[in-house]
Amino acid sequence: MLPQEIIRKTRNKEVITKDEIEFLVKGIASGSLADIQAASFSMAVFLNGLTKEETLNLTLAMRDSGETLNFEDINAPIVDKHSTGGVGDKVSLMLAPMLASCGVYVPMIAGRGLGHTGGTLDKLDSISGYKTNVDVKTFKDTVKKVGCAIIGQTSNLAPADKKLYAIRDVCATVESIPLITASILSKKLAAGLKYLVMDIKCGNGAFMESKKRAIELAKSIVNVANGAGTKTTALLTDMNSVLGLSVGNALELKEALDYLKGKTPNKRLDVVTKELCCELLVNSNVAKNKDTALKMLNQSIEKGYAYEKFIKMSVSLGADAKVLENYEENLPNAKYVRPIYAKSEGYIKEIDTRKIGLGVIMLGGGRTSPTESINYTTGFTSFCQIGDKVDAKTPLCYIHAEDESKIKEVSKLIVEAVKTSDKKTKASSVIIDKIS
């Protein structure tokens, strides 16, 4: 087979066969397919899409491009959650230990920042010693011992996706529904999941800006995952403003740890986290209904079980327990912290959330190339929410920067991204819809 001929067929909206898809995926995984060819294929898919059968075949080929796991020796549900990416989305950091403290096991294969959105692995990398690139044995041992583990793709798990994921990030094909479906599910199916819940972000800070596109993606993922034997549901959640109060790697980690310690959380962040947890606890029959699930989750925080799970998981993966137990003092901090004020007093009416994510990248907290190193301390805290009042004493947020010369430019971007009004605007519901 010739890769350029398969790419040509996709470019011309012709259906490619299972064998042709497997040929391309093997080439991506082995490196025999050039990066420019993988990028060309991803662009052809972005422009023309794939059929349901092609999407399933691509997902399974990427899953089978490496090792697949099973946890047959664990007599409890194996569950996970995945988000399509948002600005300020630190849900995974709380969800995994909360679920583990409720009696299910969470082998989470997470990703790095993609486009304007942050990545769970980048947040965990801000913990001194935490290893996100461990081998399969360490991963499985941690899951069995602690109940949860959050790592990146190992060289043996869905290696074709790992390569294509990095290419998509820098060639403007992130939003393709077939590629998103295959990327997410190849990792999740390789991890041996029995239950999965998807958090499909919808709004100006999401890859799927419209509800129509978000539903299309949700249905694609739910259909493929259930077809592959993993019981899956999806929640559509609002991404027209920052999720939580912080954006940026170490800053979001701190907010997540505050949450697990029982400190008063941002309401929208709390709702999204617990709704996703409830889906998995009920679907896996660990909780008989949502009310029971909520009681279990609240207890996991009130009694410190979830925080303890996070510490044990982190230590098992190389972190220093003393750093986390005194995280407020020991997490890295930016050299400069400055308030950003609105041009005029008023109520927050609208936020261009994508620009907030771009602001983090401009500060060095995100990537513009696959191998670029990032700064973990930069970002924003105390970020305003829809309906909040701002004035000369109440800022839109605080900017955290290592390079003082970037503060002015990024601050201008934030001011442009946030619109105010004389009248108070009510924030929309953070849970938009559910796809079963």
Coordinates of C-alpha atoms in Angstrom, one line a residue:
M1 CA 0.0 0.0 0.0
L2 CA 1.1 3.6 -0.6
P3 CA 0.3 6.1 2.1
Q4 CA -0.2 8.9 -0.3
E5 CA -2.9 7.0 -2.1
I6 CA -4.8 6.4 1.1
I7 CA -4.4 10.1 2.0
R8 CA -5.7 10.9 -1.5
K9 CA -8.8 8.8 -1.0
T10 CA -9.6 10.5 2.2
R11 CA -9.0 13.9 0.6
N12 CA -11.4 12.9 -2.2
K13 CA -14.1 11.7 0.3
E14 CA -13.7 8.1 -0.6
V15 CA -14.1 5.4 2.0
I16 CA -10.9 3.8 3.2
T17 CA -10.8 0.1 4.2
K18 CA -10.0 -1.4 7.6
D19 CA -6.7 -2.7 6.2
E20 CA -5.8 0.7 4.8
I21 CA -6.5 2.3 8.2
E22 CA -4.4 -0.3 10.0
F23 CA -1.6 0.3 7.5
L24 CA -1.6 4.0 8.3
V25 CA -1.8 3.5 12.0
K26 CA 1.1 1.0 12.1
G27 CA 3.1 3.5 10.0
I28 CA 2.4 6.3 12.5
A29 CA 3.3 4.1 15.5
S30 CA 6.5 2.8 13.9
G31 CA 7.6 6.1 12.4
S32 CA 7.7 4.7 8.9
L33 CA 4.9 7.2 8.0
A34 CA 6.4 10.7 7.8
D35 CA 5.0 13.4 10.2
I36 CA 4.0 15.4 7.2
Q37 CA 1.9 12.5 5.9
A38 CA 0.3 12.0 9.2
A39 CA -0.5 15.7 9.3
S40 CA -1.9 15.5 5.8
F41 CA -4.1 12.6 6.7
S42 CA -5.4 14.4 9.8
M43 CA -6.2 17.5 7.7
A44 CA -8.1 15.4 5.2
V45 CA -10.1 13.8 8.0
F46 CA -10.7 17.3 9.5
L47 CA -12.0 18.6 6.2
N48 CA -14.0 15.6 5.0
G49 CA -14.7 13.4 8.1
L50 CA -15.0 9.7 8.4
T51 CA -17.9 7.3 8.3
K52 CA -19.0 5.6 11.5
E53 CA -17.3 2.4 10.4
E54 CA -14.1 4.2 9.5
T55 CA -14.1 5.9 12.9
L56 CA -14.6 2.6 14.7
N57 CA -11.8 1.0 12.7
L58 CA -9.5 3.9 13.4
T59 CA -10.2 3.7 17.1
L60 CA -9.6 0.0 17.3
A61 CA -6.4 0.2 15.2
M62 CA -5.0 2.9 17.4
R63 CA -6.0 0.9 20.6
D64 CA -4.2 -2.2 19.2
S65 CA -1.1 -0.3 18.1
G66 CA 0.4 -1.2 21.5
E67 CA -0.3 -3.1 24.7
T68 CA -3.8 -3.4 26.1
L69 CA -4.4 -3.8 29.9
N70 CA -6.8 -5.8 31.9
F71 CA -7.6 -5.7 35.6
E72 CA -9.4 -9.1 35.9
D73 CA -7.8 -9.7 39.3
I74 CA -9.6 -6.7 40.7
N75 CA -13.1 -7.6 42.0
A76 CA -14.6 -4.1 41.6
P77 CA -15.7 -1.8 38.8
I78 CA -12.9 -0.3 36.6
V79 CA -14.0 3.2 35.7
D80 CA -12.8 6.5 34.2
K81 CA -13.7 9.9 33.0
H82 CA -12.5 12.0 30.1
S83 CA -12.9 15.7 29.2
T84 CA -12.7 17.1 25.7
G85 CA -10.7 20.0 27.2
G86 CA -11.5 23.3 28.7
V87 CA -10.0 26.4 30.3
G88 CA -9.5 25.8 34.0
D89 CA -10.7 22.2 33.9
K90 CA -9.0 20.5 36.8
V91 CA -11.8 18.0 37.4
S92 CA -9.7 14.8 36.9
L93 CA -7.4 15.8 39.8
M94 CA -10.4 15.6 42.2
L95 CA -12.5 13.0 40.5
A96 CA -10.0 10.1 40.5
P97 CA -9.2 10.1 44.3
M98 CA -12.9 10.8 45.1
L99 CA -14.1 7.8 43.2
A100 CA -11.2 5.6 44.5
S101 CA -12.4 6.4 48.0
C102 CA -15.9 5.2 47.1
G103 CA -14.7 1.7 46.2
V104 CA -14.1 1.8 42.4
Y105 CA -10.7 1.7 40.6
V106 CA -9.6 4.5 38.2
P107 CA -6.8 3.8 35.8
M108 CA -6.6 7.2 34.1
I109 CA -4.6 7.8 31.0
A110 CA -4.5 11.6 30.7
G111 CA -3.2 14.1 28.2
R112 CA -1.2 17.2 28.0
G113 CA -2.4 20.7 26.9
L114 CA -4.0 20.7 23.5
G115 CA -4.5 24.0 21.6
H116 CA -5.8 26.6 24.1
T117 CA -6.8 24.1 26.7
G118 CA -4.7 22.9 29.6
G119 CA -3.7 19.3 30.2
T120 CA -4.0 17.1 33.4
L121 CA -0.4 15.8 33.0
D122 CA 1.0 19.3 32.9
K123 CA -0.7 20.1 36.1
L124 CA 0.6 17.0 37.8
D125 CA 4.1 17.8 36.5
S126 CA 4.1 20.8 38.7
I127 CA 4.4 18.4 41.7
S128 CA 8.1 17.8 42.4
G129 CA 8.9 14.2 41.7
Y130 CA 5.5 13.1 40.3
K131 CA 6.2 10.8 37.4
T132 CA 3.6 10.8 34.6
N133 CA 5.6 8.6 32.3
V134 CA 5.9 5.4 34.4
D135 CA 5.8 1.9 32.9
V136 CA 2.7 -0.3 32.7
K137 CA 3.7 -2.4 35.8
T138 CA 4.0 0.7 38.0
F139 CA 0.7 2.0 36.7
K140 CA -1.1 -1.2 37.4
D141 CA 0.5 -1.6 40.8
T142 CA -0.5 1.9 41.8
V143 CA -4.1 1.3 40.7
K144 CA -4.3 -1.9 42.6
K145 CA -2.7 -0.5 45.8
V146 CA -4.2 3.0 45.9
G147 CA -7.4 2.7 43.8
C148 CA -6.4 5.3 41.2
A149 CA -3.5 6.4 39.1
I150 CA -3.2 9.3 36.7
I151 CA -0.4 9.0 34.1
G152 CA 0.4 9.8 30.5
Q153 CA 0.5 7.3 27.7
T154 CA 3.3 4.8 28.1
S155 CA 5.4 3.9 25.0
N156 CA 3.3 0.7 24.9
L157 CA -0.2 2.1 25.3
A158 CA -1.8 3.4 22.1
P159 CA 1.5 4.7 20.7
A160 CA -0.1 5.7 17.4
D161 CA -2.3 8.1 19.2
K162 CA 0.5 9.6 21.2
K163 CA 2.3 10.5 18.0
L164 CA -0.9 11.8 16.2
Y165 CA -2.0 13.7 19.3
A166 CA 1.1 15.8 19.2
I167 CA 0.8 16.4 15.5
R168 CA -2.8 17.5 15.7
D169 CA -1.9 20.1 18.4
V170 CA 0.3 22.1 16.0
C171 CA -1.5 21.6 12.6
A172 CA -5.0 23.0 13.3
T173 CA -6.9 19.6 13.3
V174 CA -7.7 19.4 17.0
E175 CA -11.5 19.8 16.5
S176 CA -12.1 16.9 14.1
I177 CA -14.8 14.7 15.6
P178 CA -13.5 11.3 14.2
L179 CA -10.0 12.1 15.3
I180 CA -11.1 13.2 18.8
T181 CA -13.2 10.1 19.1
A182 CA -10.4 7.8 18.1
S183 CA -7.8 9.6 20.2
I184 CA -9.8 9.5 23.4
L185 CA -11.2 6.0 23.1
S186 CA -8.0 4.3 21.9
K187 CA -6.4 5.2 25.2
K188 CA -9.4 4.5 27.3
L189 CA -10.1 1.1 25.7
A190 CA -6.5 0.1 26.0
A191 CA -6.7 0.7 29.7
G192 CA -9.3 -2.0 30.2
L193 CA -12.2 0.2 31.3
K194 CA -15.7 -1.2 32.0
Y195 CA -17.4 2.2 32.6
L196 CA -16.6 5.6 31.1
V197 CA -18.2 9.0 31.5
M198 CA -17.4 11.8 29.0
D199 CA -17.4 15.5 29.8
I200 CA -18.1 17.1 26.5
K201 CA -17.3 20.8 26.8
C202 CA -19.5 23.2 24.9
G203 CA -19.0 27.0 24.4
N204 CA -16.5 29.6 23.3
G205 CA -13.7 28.1 25.4
A206 CA -14.3 24.5 24.1
F207 CA -13.2 22.8 20.9
M208 CA -16.9 22.2 20.2
E209 CA -18.4 25.7 20.4
S210 CA -21.9 24.9 19.4
K211 CA -24.3 22.6 21.1
K212 CA -25.0 20.8 17.8
R213 CA -21.3 20.0 17.4
A214 CA -21.0 18.9 21.0
I215 CA -23.9 16.5 20.7
E216 CA -22.4 15.1 17.5
L217 CA -19.2 14.4 19.3
A218 CA -20.9 13.0 22.3
K219 CA -22.9 10.6 20.2
S220 CA -19.8 9.5 18.2
I221 CA -17.9 8.7 21.4
V222 CA -20.9 7.0 23.2
N223 CA -21.7 4.9 20.1
V224 CA -18.1 3.7 19.5
A225 CA -17.3 3.1 23.2
N226 CA -20.5 1.1 23.8
G227 CA -19.9 -0.8 20.6
A228 CA -16.5 -1.8 21.9
G229 CA -18.0 -3.1 25.2
T230 CA -17.4 -0.2 27.6
K231 CA -20.6 1.3 29.1
T232 CA -20.5 5.0 28.4
T233 CA -22.5 8.1 28.9
A234 CA -21.7 11.7 28.2
L235 CA -22.5 15.0 29.9
L236 CA -22.5 18.3 27.9
T237 CA -21.1 21.0 30.2
D238 CA -20.8 24.7 29.7
M239 CA -17.4 26.3 28.7
N240 CA -18.4 29.9 28.2
S241 CA -16.4 30.9 31.2
V242 CA -13.4 29.6 33.2
L243 CA -14.2 26.4 35.2
G244 CA -13.2 27.2 38.7
L245 CA -11.3 30.3 39.8
S246 CA -7.8 29.4 38.5
V247 CA -6.1 28.8 35.1
G248 CA -2.6 27.5 34.8
N249 CA -0.8 24.4 35.9
A250 CA 0.3 24.8 39.5
L251 CA -2.5 27.2 40.2
E252 CA -5.1 24.7 39.1
L253 CA -3.4 22.0 41.1
K254 CA -3.7 24.2 44.2
E255 CA -7.4 24.8 43.6
A256 CA -7.9 21.0 43.2
L257 CA -6.1 20.3 46.5
D258 CA -8.1 23.0 48.3
Y259 CA -11.2 21.2 47.0
L260 CA -10.1 17.9 48.3
K261 CA -9.3 19.5 51.7
G262 CA -12.9 20.7 52.0
K263 CA -12.3 24.4 51.4
T264 CA -15.4 26.2 49.9
P265 CA -15.3 25.3 46.2
N266 CA -16.4 27.3 43.1
K267 CA -20.0 26.2 42.6
R268 CA -19.7 25.4 38.9
L269 CA -16.6 23.3 39.5
D270 CA -18.3 21.4 42.3
V271 CA -21.4 20.6 40.2
V272 CA -19.4 19.3 37.2
T273 CA -17.1 17.2 39.4
K274 CA -19.9 15.5 41.4
E275 CA -22.2 15.0 38.4
L276 CA -19.5 13.1 36.6
C277 CA -18.7 11.1 39.7
C278 CA -22.3 10.2 40.2
E279 CA -22.7 9.0 36.6
L280 CA -19.9 6.4 37.2
L281 CA -21.0 5.3 40.7
V282 CA -24.6 4.8 39.5
N283 CA -23.8 3.2 36.2
S284 CA -21.4 0.8 37.9
N285 CA -24.0 -0.1 40.5
V286 CA -21.8 1.0 43.4
A287 CA -24.5 3.6 44.3
K288 CA -28.2 2.8 43.8
N289 CA -29.1 6.3 42.8
K290 CA -27.7 9.9 42.6
D291 CA -28.6 10.8 46.1
T292 CA -26.7 7.9 47.5
A293 CA -23.7 8.7 45.3
L294 CA -23.6 12.3 46.5
K295 CA -23.6 11.2 50.1
M296 CA -20.6 8.9 49.4
L297 CA -18.7 11.7 47.6
N298 CA -19.4 14.3 50.2
Q299 CA -18.2 11.9 52.9
S300 CA -15.0 11.2 50.9
I301 CA -14.1 14.8 51.2
E302 CA -15.4 15.5 54.7
K303 CA -13.5 12.6 56.2
G304 CA -10.4 13.3 54.2
Y305 CA -10.5 10.0 52.3
A306 CA -10.2 11.6 48.9
Y307 CA -7.3 13.9 49.8
E308 CA -5.5 10.9 51.4
K309 CA -6.0 8.9 48.1
F310 CA -4.4 11.8 46.1
I311 CA -1.4 11.9 48.4
K312 CA -0.9 8.1 48.3
M313 CA -1.3 8.1 44.5
S314 CA 1.2 10.9 44.1
V315 CA 3.8 9.3 46.5
S316 CA 3.4 5.9 44.7
L317 CA 4.3 7.7 41.5
G318 CA 7.3 9.5 42.9
A319 CA 6.1 12.6 44.6
D320 CA 7.3 13.8 48.0
A321 CA 4.5 13.5 50.6
K322 CA 5.9 16.5 52.6
V323 CA 5.5 18.8 49.5
L324 CA 1.9 17.9 49.1
E325 CA 1.0 18.0 52.8
N326 CA 2.2 21.6 52.8
Y327 CA 1.3 22.4 49.2
E328 CA 0.4 26.0 49.9
E329 CA 4.0 26.7 50.8
N330 CA 5.8 24.2 48.6
L331 CA 4.1 24.4 45.2
P332 CA 6.0 26.7 42.8
N333 CA 5.0 30.3 42.6
A334 CA 5.5 32.9 39.9
K335 CA 7.8 35.8 40.3
Y336 CA 5.2 38.5 39.5
V337 CA 1.5 38.6 40.7
R338 CA -0.5 41.5 39.5
P339 CA -4.3 42.4 39.5
I340 CA -6.0 43.0 36.2
Y341 CA -8.9 45.5 36.2
A342 CA -11.8 46.1 33.8
K343 CA -12.0 49.3 31.9
S344 CA -15.2 50.3 33.7
E345 CA -17.3 49.2 36.7
G346 CA -20.1 46.7 36.1
Y347 CA -21.2 43.1 36.1
I348 CA -19.5 40.4 34.1
K349 CA -21.7 39.8 31.1
E350 CA -19.6 37.6 28.8
I351 CA -16.2 36.0 28.7
D352 CA -14.2 34.9 25.6
T353 CA -12.8 31.9 27.4
R354 CA -10.6 30.8 24.5
K355 CA -8.6 34.0 24.9
I356 CA -8.0 33.2 28.5
G357 CA -6.5 29.9 27.5
L358 CA -4.3 31.7 24.9
G359 CA -3.2 34.1 27.6
V360 CA -1.7 31.2 29.6
I361 CA 0.2 30.1 26.5
M362 CA 1.5 33.6 26.0
L363 CA 2.8 33.5 29.6
G364 CA 4.7 30.3 28.9
G365 CA 2.2 28.0 30.5
G366 CA 1.3 26.1 27.2
R367 CA 3.0 24.9 24.1
T368 CA 3.4 26.1 20.5
S369 CA 5.3 23.0 19.4
P370 CA 5.0 19.4 20.6
T371 CA 8.4 19.2 22.4
E372 CA 8.4 22.7 24.0
S373 CA 8.9 22.9 27.7
I374 CA 6.4 25.0 29.7
N375 CA 6.3 27.2 32.8
Y376 CA 4.1 25.7 35.6
T377 CA 3.7 28.8 37.7
T378 CA 2.0 31.1 35.2
G379 CA -1.7 31.8 34.7
F380 CA -4.6 33.5 36.5
T381 CA -6.3 33.2 39.9
S382 CA -9.5 34.6 41.4
F383 CA -10.9 34.7 37.9
C384 CA -14.3 36.5 37.6
Q385 CA -17.4 34.6 36.8
I386 CA -20.6 35.5 34.9
G387 CA -22.7 37.8 37.1
D388 CA -19.8 39.0 39.3
K389 CA -19.4 42.7 40.0
V390 CA -16.0 44.3 39.3
D391 CA -14.8 47.8 40.0
A392 CA -11.7 49.8 40.8
K393 CA -11.1 47.6 43.9
T394 CA -12.3 44.2 42.6
P395 CA -10.1 42.9 39.7
L396 CA -11.1 40.6 36.8
C397 CA -8.4 38.3 38.1
Y398 CA -4.7 38.2 39.2
I399 CA -2.1 37.4 36.6
H400 CA 0.9 35.2 37.6
A401 CA 4.0 35.7 35.4
E402 CA 7.7 35.0 35.3
D403 CA 8.4 37.5 32.6
E404 CA 7.4 41.0 33.6
S405 CA 7.5 42.2 29.9
K406 CA 4.6 39.9 29.1
I407 CA 2.2 41.2 31.8
K408 CA 1.0 44.3 29.8
E409 CA 0.3 42.4 26.6
V410 CA -1.6 39.5 28.3
S411 CA -3.5 41.9 30.6
K412 CA -4.8 43.7 27.6
L413 CA -5.9 40.4 26.1
I414 CA -7.8 39.6 29.3
V415 CA -9.5 43.0 29.4
E416 CA -10.6 42.5 25.8
A417 CA -11.9 39.0 26.6
V418 CA -14.2 40.0 29.4
K419 CA -17.3 42.1 28.7
T420 CA -19.2 44.0 31.4
S421 CA -22.7 45.4 31.7
D422 CA -24.7 47.8 33.9
K423 CA -27.2 45.0 34.6
K424 CA -26.4 41.7 36.3
T425 CA -26.4 38.7 34.0
K426 CA -27.4 35.3 35.3
A427 CA -25.0 32.5 34.5
S428 CA -26.3 29.6 32.4
S429 CA -26.5 26.1 33.9
V430 CA -23.1 24.3 33.8
I431 CA -24.8 21.0 32.9
I432 CA -26.4 21.4 29.5
D433 CA -27.4 17.9 28.5
K434 CA -26.8 14.2 28.9
I435 CA -26.2 11.6 26.1
S436 CA -26.8 8.0 27.0

